Coordinates of C-alpha atoms and ligand atoms in Angstrom, one line a residue:
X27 CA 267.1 -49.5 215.4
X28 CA 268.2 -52.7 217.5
X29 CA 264.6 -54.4 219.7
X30 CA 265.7 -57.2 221.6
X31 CA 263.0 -59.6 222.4
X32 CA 264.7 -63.1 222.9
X33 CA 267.2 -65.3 222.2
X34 CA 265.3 -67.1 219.5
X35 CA 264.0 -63.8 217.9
X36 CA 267.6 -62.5 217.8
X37 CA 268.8 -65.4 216.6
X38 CA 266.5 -65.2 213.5
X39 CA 267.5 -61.6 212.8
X40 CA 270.6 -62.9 212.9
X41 CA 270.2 -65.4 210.3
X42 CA 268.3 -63.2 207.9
X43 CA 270.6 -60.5 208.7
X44 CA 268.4 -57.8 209.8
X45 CA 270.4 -57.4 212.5
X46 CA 274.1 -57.9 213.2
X47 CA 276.1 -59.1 217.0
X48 CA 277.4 -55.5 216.1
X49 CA 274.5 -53.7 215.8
X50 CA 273.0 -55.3 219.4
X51 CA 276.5 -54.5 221.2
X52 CA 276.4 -50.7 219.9
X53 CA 273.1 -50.6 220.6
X54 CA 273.6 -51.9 224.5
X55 CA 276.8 -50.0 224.8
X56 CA 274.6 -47.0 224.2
X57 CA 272.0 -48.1 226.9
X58 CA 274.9 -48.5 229.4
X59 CA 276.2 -44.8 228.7
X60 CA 272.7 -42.7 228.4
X61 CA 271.7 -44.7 232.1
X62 CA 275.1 -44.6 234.0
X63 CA 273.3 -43.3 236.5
X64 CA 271.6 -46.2 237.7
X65 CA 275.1 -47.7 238.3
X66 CA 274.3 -50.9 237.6
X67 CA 278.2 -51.5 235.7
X68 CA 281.1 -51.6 237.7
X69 CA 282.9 -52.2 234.6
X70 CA 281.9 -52.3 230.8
X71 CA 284.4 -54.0 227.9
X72 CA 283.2 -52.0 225.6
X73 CA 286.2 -52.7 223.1
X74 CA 286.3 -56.3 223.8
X75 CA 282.9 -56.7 223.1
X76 CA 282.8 -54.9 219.7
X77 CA 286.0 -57.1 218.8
X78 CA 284.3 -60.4 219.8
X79 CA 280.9 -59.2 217.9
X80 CA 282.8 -58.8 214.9
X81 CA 284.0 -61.8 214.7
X82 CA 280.8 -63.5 215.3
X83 CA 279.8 -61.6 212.5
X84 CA 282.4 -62.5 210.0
X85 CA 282.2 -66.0 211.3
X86 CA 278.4 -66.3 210.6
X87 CA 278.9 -64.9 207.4
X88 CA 281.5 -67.4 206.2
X89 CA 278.8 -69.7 206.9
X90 CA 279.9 -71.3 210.1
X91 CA 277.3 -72.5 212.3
X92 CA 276.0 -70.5 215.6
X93 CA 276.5 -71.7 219.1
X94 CA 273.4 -71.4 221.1
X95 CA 274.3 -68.3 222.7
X96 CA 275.5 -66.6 220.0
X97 CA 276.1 -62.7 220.0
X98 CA 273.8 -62.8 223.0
X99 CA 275.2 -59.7 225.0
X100 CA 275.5 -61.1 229.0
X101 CA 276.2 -59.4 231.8
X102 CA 278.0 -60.3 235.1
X103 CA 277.6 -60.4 238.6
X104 CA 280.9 -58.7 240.2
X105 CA 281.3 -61.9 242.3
X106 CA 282.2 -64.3 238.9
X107 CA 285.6 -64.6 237.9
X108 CA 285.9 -64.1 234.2
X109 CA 289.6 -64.6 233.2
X110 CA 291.9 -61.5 233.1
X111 CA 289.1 -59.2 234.5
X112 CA 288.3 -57.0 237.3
X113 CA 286.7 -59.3 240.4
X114 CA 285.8 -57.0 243.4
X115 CA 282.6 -58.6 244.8
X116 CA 282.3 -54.4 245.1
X117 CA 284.4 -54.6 248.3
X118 CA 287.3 -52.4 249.1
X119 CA 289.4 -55.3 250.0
X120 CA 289.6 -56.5 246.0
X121 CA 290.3 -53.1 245.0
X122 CA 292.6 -53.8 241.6
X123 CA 292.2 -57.3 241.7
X124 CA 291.6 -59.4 238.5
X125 CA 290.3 -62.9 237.9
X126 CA 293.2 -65.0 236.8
X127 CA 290.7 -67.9 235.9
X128 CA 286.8 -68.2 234.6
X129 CA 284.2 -69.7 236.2
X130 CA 283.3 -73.0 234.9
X131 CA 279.8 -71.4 233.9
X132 CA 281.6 -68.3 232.4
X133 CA 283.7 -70.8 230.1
X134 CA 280.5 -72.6 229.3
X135 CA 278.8 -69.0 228.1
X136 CA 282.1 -68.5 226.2
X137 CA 282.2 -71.6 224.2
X138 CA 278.3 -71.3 223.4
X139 CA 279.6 -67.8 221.4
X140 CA 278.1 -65.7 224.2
X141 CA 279.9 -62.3 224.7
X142 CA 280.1 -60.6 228.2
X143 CA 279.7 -56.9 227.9
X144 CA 280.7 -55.9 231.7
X145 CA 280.7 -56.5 235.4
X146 CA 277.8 -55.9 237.5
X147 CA 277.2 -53.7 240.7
X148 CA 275.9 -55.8 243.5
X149 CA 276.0 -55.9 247.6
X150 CA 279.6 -56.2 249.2
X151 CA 281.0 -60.0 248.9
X152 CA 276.6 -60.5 248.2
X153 CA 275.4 -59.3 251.8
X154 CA 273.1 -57.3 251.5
X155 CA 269.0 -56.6 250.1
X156 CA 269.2 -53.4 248.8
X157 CA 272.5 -52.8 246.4
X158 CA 273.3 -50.0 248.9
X159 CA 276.1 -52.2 250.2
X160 CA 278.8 -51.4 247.2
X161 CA 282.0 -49.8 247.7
X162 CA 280.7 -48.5 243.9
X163 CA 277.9 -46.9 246.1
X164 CA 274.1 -47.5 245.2
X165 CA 272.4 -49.1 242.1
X166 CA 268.8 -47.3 241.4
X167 CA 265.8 -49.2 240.4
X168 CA 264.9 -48.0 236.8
X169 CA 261.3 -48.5 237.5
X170 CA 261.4 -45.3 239.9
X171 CA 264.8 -44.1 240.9
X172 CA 264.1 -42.9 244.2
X173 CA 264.1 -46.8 245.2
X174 CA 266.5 -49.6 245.7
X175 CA 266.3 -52.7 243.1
X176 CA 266.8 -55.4 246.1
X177 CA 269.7 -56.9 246.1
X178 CA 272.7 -58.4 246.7
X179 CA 272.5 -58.8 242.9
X180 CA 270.8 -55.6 241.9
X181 CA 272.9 -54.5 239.3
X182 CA 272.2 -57.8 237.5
X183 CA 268.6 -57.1 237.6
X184 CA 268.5 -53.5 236.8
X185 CA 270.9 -54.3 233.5
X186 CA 267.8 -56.7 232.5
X187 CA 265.2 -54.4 233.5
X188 CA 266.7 -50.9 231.7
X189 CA 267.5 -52.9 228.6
X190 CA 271.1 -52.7 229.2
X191 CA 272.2 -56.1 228.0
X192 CA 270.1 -59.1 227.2
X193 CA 270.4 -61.9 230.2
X194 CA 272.8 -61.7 233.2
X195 CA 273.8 -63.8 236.0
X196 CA 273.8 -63.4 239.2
X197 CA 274.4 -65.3 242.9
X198 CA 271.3 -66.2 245.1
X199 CA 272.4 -67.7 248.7
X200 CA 269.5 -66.2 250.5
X201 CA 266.8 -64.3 247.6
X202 CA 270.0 -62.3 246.1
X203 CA 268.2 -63.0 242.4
X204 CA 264.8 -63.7 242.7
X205 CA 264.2 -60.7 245.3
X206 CA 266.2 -57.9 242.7
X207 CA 263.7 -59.7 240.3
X208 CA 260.7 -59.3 242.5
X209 CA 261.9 -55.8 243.0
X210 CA 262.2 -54.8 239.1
X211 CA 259.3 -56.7 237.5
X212 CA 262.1 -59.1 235.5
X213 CA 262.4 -63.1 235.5
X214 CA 265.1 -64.4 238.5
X215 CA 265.8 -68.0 238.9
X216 CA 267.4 -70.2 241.4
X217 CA 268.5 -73.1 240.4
X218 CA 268.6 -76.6 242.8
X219 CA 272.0 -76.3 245.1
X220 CA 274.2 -78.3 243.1
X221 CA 272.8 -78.2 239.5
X222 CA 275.3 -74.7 238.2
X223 CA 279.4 -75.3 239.6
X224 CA 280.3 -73.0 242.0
X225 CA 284.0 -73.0 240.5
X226 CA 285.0 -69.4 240.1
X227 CA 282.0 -67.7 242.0
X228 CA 283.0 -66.1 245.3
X229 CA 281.9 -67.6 248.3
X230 CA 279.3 -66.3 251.0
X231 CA 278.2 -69.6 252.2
X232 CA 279.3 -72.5 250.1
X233 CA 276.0 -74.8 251.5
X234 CA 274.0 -72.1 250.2
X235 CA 275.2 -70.4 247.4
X236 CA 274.2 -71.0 243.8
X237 CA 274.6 -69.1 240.5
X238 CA 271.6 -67.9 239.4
X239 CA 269.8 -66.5 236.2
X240 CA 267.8 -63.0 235.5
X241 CA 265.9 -62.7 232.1
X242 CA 262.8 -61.8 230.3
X243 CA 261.9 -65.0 229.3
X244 CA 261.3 -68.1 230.2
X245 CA 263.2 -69.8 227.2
X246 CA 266.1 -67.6 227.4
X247 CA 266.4 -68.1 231.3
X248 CA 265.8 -72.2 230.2
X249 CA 268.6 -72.3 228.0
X250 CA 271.3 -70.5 229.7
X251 CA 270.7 -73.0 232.6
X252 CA 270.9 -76.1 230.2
X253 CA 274.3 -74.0 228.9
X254 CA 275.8 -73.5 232.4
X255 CA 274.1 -76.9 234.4
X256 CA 276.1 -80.0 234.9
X257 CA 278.7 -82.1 236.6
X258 CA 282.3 -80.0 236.9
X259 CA 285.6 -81.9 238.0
X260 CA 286.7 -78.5 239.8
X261 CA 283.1 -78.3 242.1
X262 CA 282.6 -81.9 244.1
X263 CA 279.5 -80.8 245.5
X264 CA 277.8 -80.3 242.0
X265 CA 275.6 -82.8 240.8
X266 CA 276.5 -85.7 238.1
X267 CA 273.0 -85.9 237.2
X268 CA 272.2 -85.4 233.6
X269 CA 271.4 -82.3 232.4
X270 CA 267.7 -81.8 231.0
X271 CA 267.5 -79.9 227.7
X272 CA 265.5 -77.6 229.0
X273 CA 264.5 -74.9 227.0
X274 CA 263.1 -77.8 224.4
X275 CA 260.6 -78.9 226.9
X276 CA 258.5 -75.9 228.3
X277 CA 255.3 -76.7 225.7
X278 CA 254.5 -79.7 227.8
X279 CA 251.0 -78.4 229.6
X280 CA 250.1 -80.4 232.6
X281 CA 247.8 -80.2 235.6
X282 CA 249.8 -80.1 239.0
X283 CA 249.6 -80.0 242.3
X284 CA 250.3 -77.0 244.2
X285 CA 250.4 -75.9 247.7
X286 CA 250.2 -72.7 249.2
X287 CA 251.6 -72.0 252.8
X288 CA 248.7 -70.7 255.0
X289 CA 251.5 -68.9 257.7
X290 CA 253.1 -67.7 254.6
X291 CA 250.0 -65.8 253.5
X292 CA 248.8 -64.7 256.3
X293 CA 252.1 -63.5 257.8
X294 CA 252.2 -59.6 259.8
X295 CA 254.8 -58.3 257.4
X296 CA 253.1 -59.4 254.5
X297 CA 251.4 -56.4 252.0
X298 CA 248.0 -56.9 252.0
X299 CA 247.9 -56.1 247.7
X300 CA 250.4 -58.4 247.6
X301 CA 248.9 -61.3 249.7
X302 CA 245.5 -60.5 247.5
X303 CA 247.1 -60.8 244.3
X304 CA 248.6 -64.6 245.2
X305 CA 245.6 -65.7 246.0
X306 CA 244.2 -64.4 243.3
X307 CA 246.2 -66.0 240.9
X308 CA 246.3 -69.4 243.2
X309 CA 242.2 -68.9 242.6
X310 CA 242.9 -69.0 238.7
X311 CA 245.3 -71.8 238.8
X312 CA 242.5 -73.7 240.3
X313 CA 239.8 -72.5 238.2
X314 CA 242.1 -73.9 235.3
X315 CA 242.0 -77.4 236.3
X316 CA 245.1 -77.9 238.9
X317 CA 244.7 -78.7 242.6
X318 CA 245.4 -75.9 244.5
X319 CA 245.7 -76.8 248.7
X320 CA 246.9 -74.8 251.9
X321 CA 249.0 -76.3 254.0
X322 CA 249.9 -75.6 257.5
X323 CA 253.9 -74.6 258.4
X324 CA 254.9 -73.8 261.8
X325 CA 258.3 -73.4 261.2
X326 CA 258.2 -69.9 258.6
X327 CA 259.9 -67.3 261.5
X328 CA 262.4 -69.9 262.4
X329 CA 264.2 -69.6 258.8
X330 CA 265.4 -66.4 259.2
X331 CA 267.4 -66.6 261.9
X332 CA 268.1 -70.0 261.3
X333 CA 269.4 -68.4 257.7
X334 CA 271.4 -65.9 259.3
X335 CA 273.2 -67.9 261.9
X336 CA 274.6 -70.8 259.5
X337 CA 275.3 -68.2 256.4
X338 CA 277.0 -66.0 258.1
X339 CA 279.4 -69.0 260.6
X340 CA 280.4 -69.9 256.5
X341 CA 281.0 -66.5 255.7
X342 CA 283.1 -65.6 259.2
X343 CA 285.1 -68.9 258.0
X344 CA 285.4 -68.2 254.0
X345 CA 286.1 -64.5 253.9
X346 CA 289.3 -65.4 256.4
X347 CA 291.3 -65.6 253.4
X348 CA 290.9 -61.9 252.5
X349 CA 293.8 -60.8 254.5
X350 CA 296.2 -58.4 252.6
X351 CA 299.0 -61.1 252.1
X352 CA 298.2 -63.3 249.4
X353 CA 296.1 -60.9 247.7
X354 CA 293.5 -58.0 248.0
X355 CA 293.8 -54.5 250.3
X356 CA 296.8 -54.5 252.3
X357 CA 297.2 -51.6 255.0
X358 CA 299.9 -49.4 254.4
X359 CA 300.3 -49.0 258.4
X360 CA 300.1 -52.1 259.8
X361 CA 303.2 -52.9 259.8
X362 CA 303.7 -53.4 263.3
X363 CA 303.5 -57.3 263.5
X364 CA 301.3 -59.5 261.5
X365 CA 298.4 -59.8 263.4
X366 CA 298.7 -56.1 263.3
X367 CA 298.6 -56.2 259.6
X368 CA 295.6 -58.6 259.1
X369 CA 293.8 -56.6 261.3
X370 CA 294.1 -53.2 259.8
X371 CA 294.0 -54.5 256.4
X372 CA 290.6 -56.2 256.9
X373 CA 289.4 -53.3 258.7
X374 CA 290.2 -51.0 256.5
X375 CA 289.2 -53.1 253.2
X376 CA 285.9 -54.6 254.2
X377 CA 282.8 -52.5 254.6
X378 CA 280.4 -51.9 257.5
X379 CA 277.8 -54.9 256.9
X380 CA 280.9 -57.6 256.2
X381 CA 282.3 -56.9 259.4
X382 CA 278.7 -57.1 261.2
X383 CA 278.1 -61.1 259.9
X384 CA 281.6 -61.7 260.2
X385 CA 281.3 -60.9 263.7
X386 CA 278.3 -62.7 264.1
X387 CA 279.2 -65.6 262.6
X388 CA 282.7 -65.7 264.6
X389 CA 280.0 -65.5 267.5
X390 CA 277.8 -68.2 266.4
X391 CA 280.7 -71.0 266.3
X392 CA 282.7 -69.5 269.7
X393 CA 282.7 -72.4 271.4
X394 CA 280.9 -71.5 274.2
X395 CA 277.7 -70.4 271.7
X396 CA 278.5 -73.1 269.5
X397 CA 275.5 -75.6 270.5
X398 CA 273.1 -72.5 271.5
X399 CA 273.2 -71.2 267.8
X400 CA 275.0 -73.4 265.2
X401 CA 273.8 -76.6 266.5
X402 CA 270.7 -75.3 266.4
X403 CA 270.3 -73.7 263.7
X404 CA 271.9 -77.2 261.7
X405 CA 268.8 -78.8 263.3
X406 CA 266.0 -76.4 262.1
X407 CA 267.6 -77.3 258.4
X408 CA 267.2 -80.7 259.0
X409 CA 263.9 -80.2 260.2
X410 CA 263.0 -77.9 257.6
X411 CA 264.2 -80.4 255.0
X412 CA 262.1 -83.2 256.1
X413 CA 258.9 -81.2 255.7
X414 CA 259.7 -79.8 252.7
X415 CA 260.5 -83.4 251.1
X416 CA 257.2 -84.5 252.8
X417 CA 255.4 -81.5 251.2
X418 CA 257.4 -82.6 247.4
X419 CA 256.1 -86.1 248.2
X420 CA 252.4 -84.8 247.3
X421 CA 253.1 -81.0 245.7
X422 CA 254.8 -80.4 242.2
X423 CA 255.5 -76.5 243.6
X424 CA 254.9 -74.8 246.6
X425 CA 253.9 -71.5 246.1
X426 CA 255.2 -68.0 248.2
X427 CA 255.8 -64.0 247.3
X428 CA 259.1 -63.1 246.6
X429 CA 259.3 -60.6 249.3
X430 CA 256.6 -59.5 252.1
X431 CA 256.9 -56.1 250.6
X432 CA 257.5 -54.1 247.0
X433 CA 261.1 -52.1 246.3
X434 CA 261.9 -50.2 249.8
X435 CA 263.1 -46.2 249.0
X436 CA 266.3 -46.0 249.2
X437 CA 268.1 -45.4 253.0
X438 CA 264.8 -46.6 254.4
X439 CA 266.2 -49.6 255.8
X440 CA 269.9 -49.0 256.2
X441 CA 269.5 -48.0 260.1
X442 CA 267.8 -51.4 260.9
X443 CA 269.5 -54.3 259.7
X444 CA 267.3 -56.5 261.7
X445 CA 264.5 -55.1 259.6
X446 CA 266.1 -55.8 256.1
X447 CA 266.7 -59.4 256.9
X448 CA 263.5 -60.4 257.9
X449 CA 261.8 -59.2 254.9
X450 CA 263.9 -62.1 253.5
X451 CA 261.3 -64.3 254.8
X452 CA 260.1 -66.2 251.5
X453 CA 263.2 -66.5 249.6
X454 CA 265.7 -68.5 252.3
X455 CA 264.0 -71.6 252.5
X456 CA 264.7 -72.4 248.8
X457 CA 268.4 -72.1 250.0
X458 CA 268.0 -73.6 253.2
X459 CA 266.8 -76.6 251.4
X460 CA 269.0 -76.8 248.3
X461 CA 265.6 -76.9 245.9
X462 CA 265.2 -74.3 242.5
X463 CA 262.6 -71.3 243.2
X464 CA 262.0 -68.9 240.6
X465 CA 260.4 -64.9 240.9
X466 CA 257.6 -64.4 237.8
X467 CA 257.0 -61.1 237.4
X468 CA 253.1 -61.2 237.1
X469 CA 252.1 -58.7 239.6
X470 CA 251.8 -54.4 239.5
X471 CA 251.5 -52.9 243.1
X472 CA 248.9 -49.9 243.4
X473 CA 252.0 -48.0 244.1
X474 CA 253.3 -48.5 240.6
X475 CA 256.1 -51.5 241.7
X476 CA 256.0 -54.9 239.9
X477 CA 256.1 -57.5 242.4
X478 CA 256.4 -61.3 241.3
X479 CA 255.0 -65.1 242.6
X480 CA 257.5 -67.0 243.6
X481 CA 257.2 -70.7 242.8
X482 CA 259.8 -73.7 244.1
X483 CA 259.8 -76.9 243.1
X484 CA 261.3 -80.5 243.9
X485 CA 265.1 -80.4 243.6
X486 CA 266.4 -81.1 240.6
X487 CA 262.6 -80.6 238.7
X488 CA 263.9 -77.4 236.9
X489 CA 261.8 -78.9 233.9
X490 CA 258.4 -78.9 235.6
X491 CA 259.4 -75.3 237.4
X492 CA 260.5 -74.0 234.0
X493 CA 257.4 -75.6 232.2
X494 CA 254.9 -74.2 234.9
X495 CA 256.5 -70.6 234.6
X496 CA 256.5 -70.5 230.8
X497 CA 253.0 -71.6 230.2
X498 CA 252.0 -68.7 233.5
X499 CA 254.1 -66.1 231.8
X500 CA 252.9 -67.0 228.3
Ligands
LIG11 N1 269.5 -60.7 251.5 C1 270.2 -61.9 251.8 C2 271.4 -61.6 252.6 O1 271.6 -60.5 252.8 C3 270.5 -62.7 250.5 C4 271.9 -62.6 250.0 C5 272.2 -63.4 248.9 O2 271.4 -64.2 248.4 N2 273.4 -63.4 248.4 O3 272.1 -62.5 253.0

């Protein structure tokens, strides 16, 4: 019987062959079928991956030498283009289409001998906190099915949780990873804006967005980042700064400094379990020798609507080019002009929630709102960003929940919209301000949900956010 613990601990199976690439894709290919009902797949390549194990097998054998990801079974995020596959960002208005490139970080999993065993359910085009959002309908969290595993990337997270693949990727431009984390009791990290190329993942709101990672460990979440990180001729806004080798240096132990945000803890919407359990653990840091400070922050319910204004002016402006012609949904009765045909064609293709930020984000950048909202909301990022790089200036890692509350039930906020984005208070500021956050699942709710700490860090200090989780998780 296949038990999948980590990369490393596969990788040694490997090598004494206790286990075969074959053996672990059977194995997960028998998850998937015996928990379809958590619709976490939109697709599965079930062949493809039994091909592409056997030759990792054969290949092994004949004694050539393993690339770091090799045989390790990987799940996608519906929103990364993976060469001659479906790509529907689970919206109507891809219906049929396929990728006809990878994304750079897909060809970097590819050339490390990773093999991809499927496309994962998420949130339309990655709007959304609940998975409910899915023209594939809704994803249920394994942990108890009558609830939602938070989204936009839940199907990502649920694959990790119900042991349906080993790692899996997903897209965070506002919490999409390390909520679904949160939500399902699983690792979820966000890497610094910049660090993983956005060629090849579908844009929500390309000064926000940022391929992300879900795992149960800290080394395997490490080195599929060190895989995946790095400078990319087709992505100019990804970083040429050189690429730590991360999943090498999580022994280091050190003592940091770490703030806590007083507003944060104290907030109204905030579970009173869950505020206790933070400072619980923020009691233990201290008690272990690291300086542990509150800090003041005036500025914690300006980010959401702050969030919600820029992210969805990018959106109104990047999902313009789904318009029937070139590709995706076209109406079959709009033929009257071609206004006539956009129109119907996006109305019929997109789903209810698209249409609601692409409204708003037309709104926000009409030019007579223009200065009341965009403008405005440009300025509360700047501002935010200078007190957060004040904060980095004496903090390693400012510490936050994931989310103000544990897994809603499913439908319970599908009426209120206004309701489901302010509970995501703690997870926009890391995209706000371009810097990594990660969700550790430490924490079990009285109600029976896991609910994680969230930690961010400088940008660009994945190595001390990655050390700092490991040695908390270990
Ligand atoms: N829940 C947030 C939203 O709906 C986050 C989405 C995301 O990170 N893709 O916008």
């Amino acid at each position: 019987m296949f038990h999948y613990s980590s990369i490393e601990q596969y990788h040694a199976q490997l090598q004494d062959a206790t286990a075969s690439c074959v053996q672990a894709v059977e194995h997960y290919l028998q998850q998937i079928s015996s928990c379809r009902h958590l619709n976490a797949f939109t697709e599965v390549y079930a062949e493809e991956a039994l091909a592409r194990a056997r030759t990792l097998d054969q290949q092994r054998a004949a004694g050539k030498p393993m690339g770091k990801l090799h045989g390790v079974v990987t799940g996608l995020k519906d929103v990364i283009c993976y060469k001659d596959h479906p790509l529907t960002a689970a919206s109507g208005i891809l219906e049929n289409f396929r990728s006809i490139y990878s994304a750079t970080a897909v060809e970097r999993l590819l050339q490390e001998e990773a093999i991809l065993i499927g496309n994962l359910n998420c949130d339309e085009f990655a709007m959304g906190s609940t998975n409910e959002n899915s023209v594939y309908g809704k994803v249920l969290n394994a942990r108890d099915e009558t609830r939602v595993p938070g989204g936009s990337s839940g199907g990502s997270a649920v694959a990790v949780q119900a042991g349906l693949c080993m790692v899996s990727l997903g897209s965070d431009t506002g919490g999409s990873v390390r909520q679904p984390a949160d939500f399902c009791g699983i690792i979820g990290l966000k890497p610094s804006y910049g660090r993983i190329s956005r060629y090849g993942l579908i844009a929500y709101a390309s000064s926000f967005d940022q391929i992300g990672i879900f795992g149960n460990t800290v080394p395997d979440v490490a080195l599929l980042l060190e895989i995946m990180a790095g400078a990319d001729e087709y992505d100019s806004t990804v970083s040429q700064q050189p690429v730590p080798p991360y999943s090498s240096l999580l022994n280091a132990k050190k003592k940091y400094r770490i703030a806590f945000l007083e507003e944060a803890l104290n907030h109204p919407s905030l579970d009173p379990e869950i505020a206790s359990g933070i400072r619980k653990q923020l009691e233990q840091l201290e008690a272990a020798g690291h300086e542990v400070k509150a800090e003041r922050f005036d500025l914690l319910d300006y980010i959401v609507p702050a969030y919600y204004v820029l992210t969805t002016a990018e959106a109104s402006s990047n999902l313009s080019r789904y318009d029937g012609i070139k590709f995706g949904h076209r109406a079959k009765n709009g033929d009257t002009d071609l206004t006539g045909l956009y129109k119907m064609s996006r109305s019929e293709g997109f789903g209810k929630e698209v249409k609601r930020r692409i409204m708003l984000g037309t709104f926000v950048l009409s030019a007579g709102y223009y200065d009341a909202y965009f403008t405005r909301a440009q300025q509360v990022r700047q501002l935010l960003c200078q007190r957060m790089n004040g904060l980095f200036e004496s903090y390693d890692f400012i510490i936050m929940p994931t989310s103000p509350v544990t897994a809603f039930r499913a439908g319970e906020k599908l009426e209120d919209p206004i309701a489901m984005y302010l509970a995501d208070i703690y997870t926009v500021m890391a995209n706000l301000v371009g810097c990594p956050a990660i969700s550790l699942p430490l924490f079990t709710h009285s109600n029976g949900m896991p609910f994680g700490l969230q930690v961010m860090a400088n940008r660009f200090d994945e190595v001390s956010l990655l050390r700092f989780s490991h040695e908390l998780l270990s």
